[in-house]
Amino acid sequence: MKKVVILLLSGLACISSLTGCSEPVDPAELTEKYGPEPISANMLAQDIYDTLQYEWDLFDSLSAEQKMISSHIPGICYKDFADWVTCEEFLGMSVPNPLEEATWLDNGTYVGMPEGFRDTPHVQASWYGTKEGHVEWLSVQSGYRDGDIRVTLDAMMYGDPAEGKSTDSGWSIELERQHDLTNLGDNSVPVTEGSGEGYVSRTAYLAQGYVLYRIDVIGEPDMQGNVQETLEKVLLDFDEA
């Protein structure tokens, strides 16, 4: 059985779990009122758009019958990297990540498993864009190890909704929930606490500049104290960056 609660690290005040927004939220209003700031089209390298165009051309080359049975999702792109800096060079923009330089952490796969696990890369970038070339969201994921504890980072960025719209805008209920989480209180870091049959976890949300960070720390059920300690060290690295 899974359990999820939400904590504010500043004062560790526990509040009830969030399951999503009760009413739709206009993405334009979100970008005006809350962080992170949207990224503009000219901030990304041409390789992003070339890859996006290739994915749409590939989908368009399929027949109607092939499209019906294909698992290919048009507009979704993926690219793997050995390190964070190489990924930044591909994106054409800086995405701050203090964990990449943290000497107390070992590099892992982007899902937090030990390096070399099933040839999974350390960093994976994914993004979605419309056929017209508007990038609606971009995610960079990386993973680390603190002993037996898994640490994963998801740096999420979102395109300016004023630059383009589609039937699938990428501004999902989950994004709306994350915006709410990052604005629960001044100088507070919202943290969700989870547990299941084989794990305990902490998930923190930070909005800085153009980036909404999701940080997951996961350990065995008897490692709750260690998981909390690791999370606090991770957040300290962000605070000191």
XYZ file of C-alpha atoms in Angstrom:
241
model
C 0.000 0.000 0.000
C 1.381 3.390 -0.977
C 1.343 6.371 1.339
C 1.940 9.953 0.241
C 2.005 13.027 2.448
C 3.406 16.487 1.846
C 5.832 18.323 4.078
C 7.145 21.843 4.027
C 10.815 21.520 4.895
C 10.774 24.955 6.460
C 9.255 23.998 9.796
C 8.274 20.512 8.514
C 4.580 21.362 8.671
C 2.565 18.420 7.338
C -0.416 19.079 5.101
C -2.801 16.752 3.275
C -1.742 15.101 0.019
C -2.534 16.778 -3.294
C -4.254 14.804 -6.012
C -4.474 17.510 -8.663
C -6.244 20.747 -9.413
C -10.004 20.828 -9.042
C -10.435 23.314 -11.898
C -8.466 23.782 -15.139
C -5.752 26.423 -14.971
C -4.820 28.624 -17.918
C -1.110 28.055 -18.677
C -0.676 31.720 -19.561
C -1.898 32.674 -16.096
C 0.543 30.218 -14.533
C 3.516 31.748 -16.329
C 2.428 35.253 -15.355
C 1.883 34.477 -11.665
C 4.360 31.731 -10.781
C 7.812 30.360 -11.564
C 9.441 28.851 -13.415
C 9.628 31.326 -16.268
C 8.827 29.914 -19.727
C 11.656 29.412 -22.188
C 11.517 31.186 -25.541
C 12.171 29.618 -28.931
C 15.501 31.381 -29.465
C 16.984 29.923 -26.268
C 17.311 26.417 -27.740
C 19.860 25.119 -30.248
C 18.872 24.262 -33.807
C 19.537 20.557 -33.126
C 16.431 20.520 -30.913
C 14.246 21.703 -33.783
C 15.956 19.500 -36.372
C 15.306 16.409 -34.240
C 11.717 17.506 -33.696
C 11.184 17.989 -37.436
C 12.658 14.551 -38.119
C 10.236 12.916 -35.670
C 7.241 14.597 -37.287
C 8.472 13.750 -40.810
C 8.904 10.135 -39.728
C 5.347 10.016 -38.434
C 3.948 11.720 -41.530
C 5.672 9.145 -43.744
C 3.488 6.390 -42.260
C 0.280 5.335 -43.941
C -3.036 5.798 -42.156
C -3.046 2.097 -41.280
C 0.519 2.241 -39.959
C -0.309 5.249 -37.801
C -3.201 3.364 -36.221
C -1.020 0.465 -35.057
C 2.224 2.356 -34.468
C 3.503 2.994 -30.946
C 5.301 6.077 -32.257
C 4.146 9.259 -30.520
C 4.659 12.206 -32.864
C 6.530 15.155 -31.429
C 8.235 13.264 -28.581
C 12.045 13.253 -28.807
C 14.720 11.536 -26.690
C 18.505 11.816 -26.573
C 21.016 10.200 -24.197
C 24.204 11.749 -22.829
C 27.205 10.601 -20.796
C 27.259 13.779 -18.702
C 25.284 16.930 -17.941
C 27.644 19.370 -19.688
C 27.381 17.535 -23.011
C 23.602 17.685 -22.703
C 23.712 21.446 -22.054
C 25.847 21.910 -25.169
C 23.262 20.028 -27.229
C 20.389 22.073 -25.784
C 22.191 25.347 -26.372
C 21.414 26.647 -22.887
C 22.638 26.306 -19.325
C 20.565 24.187 -16.947
C 22.162 24.505 -13.484
C 22.670 21.205 -11.652
C 24.839 21.333 -8.509
C 24.499 17.568 -8.013
C 26.747 16.949 -11.012
C 29.655 18.421 -9.030
C 28.728 16.970 -5.619
C 31.740 14.940 -4.445
C 29.673 13.003 -1.897
C 27.475 11.517 -4.639
C 28.402 8.859 -7.201
C 27.061 9.101 -10.722
C 24.336 6.612 -11.583
C 21.934 6.050 -14.432
C 19.226 8.649 -14.966
C 16.840 6.415 -12.996
C 19.270 6.210 -10.064
C 20.647 2.717 -10.634
C 24.421 2.024 -10.505
C 26.429 3.092 -13.552
C 26.402 0.470 -16.287
C 23.012 -0.936 -15.327
C 21.509 -2.280 -18.569
C 23.535 0.313 -20.511
C 21.192 3.029 -19.243
C 22.722 6.517 -19.675
C 23.585 8.938 -16.891
C 21.603 11.767 -18.512
C 18.547 11.681 -20.764
C 16.846 14.662 -22.388
C 13.304 14.478 -23.714
C 11.080 17.094 -25.254
C 7.769 17.530 -27.015
C 6.971 19.925 -29.808
C 4.205 20.611 -32.272
C 4.361 19.979 -35.998
C 4.799 23.737 -36.445
C 8.031 23.580 -34.415
C 6.927 24.971 -31.048
C 8.708 23.195 -28.188
C 6.141 22.890 -25.411
C 8.181 21.125 -22.764
C 11.719 19.941 -22.182
C 13.009 17.585 -19.487
C 16.578 16.680 -18.497
C 16.958 13.743 -16.119
C 20.059 12.472 -14.320
C 20.737 10.018 -11.502
C 23.134 9.599 -8.596
C 23.907 7.241 -5.718
C 24.522 7.924 -2.040
C 25.562 4.410 -1.092
C 22.433 2.297 -1.559
C 20.197 5.364 -1.840
C 18.981 6.461 -5.266
C 18.861 10.172 -6.127
C 17.220 11.314 -9.360
C 16.870 14.830 -10.735
C 14.350 15.975 -13.334
C 14.914 19.517 -14.603
C 11.721 20.554 -16.387
C 11.272 23.576 -18.638
C 8.189 24.757 -20.488
C 7.734 26.732 -23.678
C 5.951 30.052 -23.671
C 2.271 29.271 -24.389
C 2.003 32.646 -26.123
C 4.348 31.349 -28.852
C 2.193 28.432 -29.923
C -0.787 26.275 -29.027
C -1.890 22.757 -29.855
C -4.504 20.250 -28.757
C -1.891 18.749 -26.421
C -0.283 21.773 -24.825
C 1.870 19.853 -22.372
C 0.543 21.943 -19.484
C -0.981 18.955 -17.707
C -2.722 18.537 -14.378
C 0.610 17.307 -13.031
C 2.297 20.556 -14.074
C -0.447 22.579 -12.438
C 0.026 20.527 -9.267
C 3.767 21.132 -9.358
C 3.238 24.865 -9.761
C 1.012 24.756 -6.692
C 3.669 22.800 -4.802
C 6.387 25.331 -5.575
C 4.225 28.170 -4.253
C 2.894 26.727 -0.996
C 4.776 29.154 1.187
C 7.589 31.706 1.267
C 11.099 30.227 1.602
C 9.677 26.734 1.983
C 10.584 23.639 0.011
C 7.561 21.372 -0.516
C 8.390 17.695 -0.093
C 6.203 14.659 -0.698
C 6.844 11.594 1.440
C 6.075 8.208 -0.071
C 6.342 4.581 0.986
C 5.460 1.187 -0.410
C 6.154 -2.482 0.050
C 9.816 -2.175 -0.916
C 10.779 1.475 -0.569
C 10.542 4.830 1.175
C 10.967 8.090 -0.719
C 11.112 11.863 -0.511
C 10.337 14.131 -3.471
C 11.223 17.830 -3.378
C 10.169 20.570 -5.817
C 12.230 23.686 -6.521
C 11.516 26.456 -9.037
C 14.594 28.442 -10.055
C 14.679 30.696 -13.106
C 13.450 28.743 -16.125
C 13.645 25.376 -14.398
C 11.243 23.402 -12.237
C 13.315 20.771 -10.438
C 11.914 17.522 -9.141
C 14.320 15.662 -6.846
C 13.550 12.077 -5.809
C 15.436 10.275 -3.037
C 14.591 6.576 -2.680
C 15.776 3.863 -0.292
C 14.823 0.585 1.326
C 11.965 0.611 3.880
C 14.389 0.565 6.838
C 16.379 3.551 5.479
C 13.870 6.316 6.195
C 16.326 8.338 8.277
C 19.085 7.947 5.682
C 16.724 9.031 2.895
C 15.779 12.171 4.825
C 19.441 12.946 5.528
C 20.359 12.536 1.856
C 17.520 14.830 0.793
C 18.677 17.519 3.205
C 22.223 17.314 1.807
C 20.877 17.582 -1.752
C 18.814 20.657 -0.900
C 21.831 22.205 0.825
C 23.816 21.810 -2.398
C 21.076 23.679 -4.273
C 20.945 26.359 -1.587
C 24.699 26.922 -1.781
C 24.916 26.839 -5.587
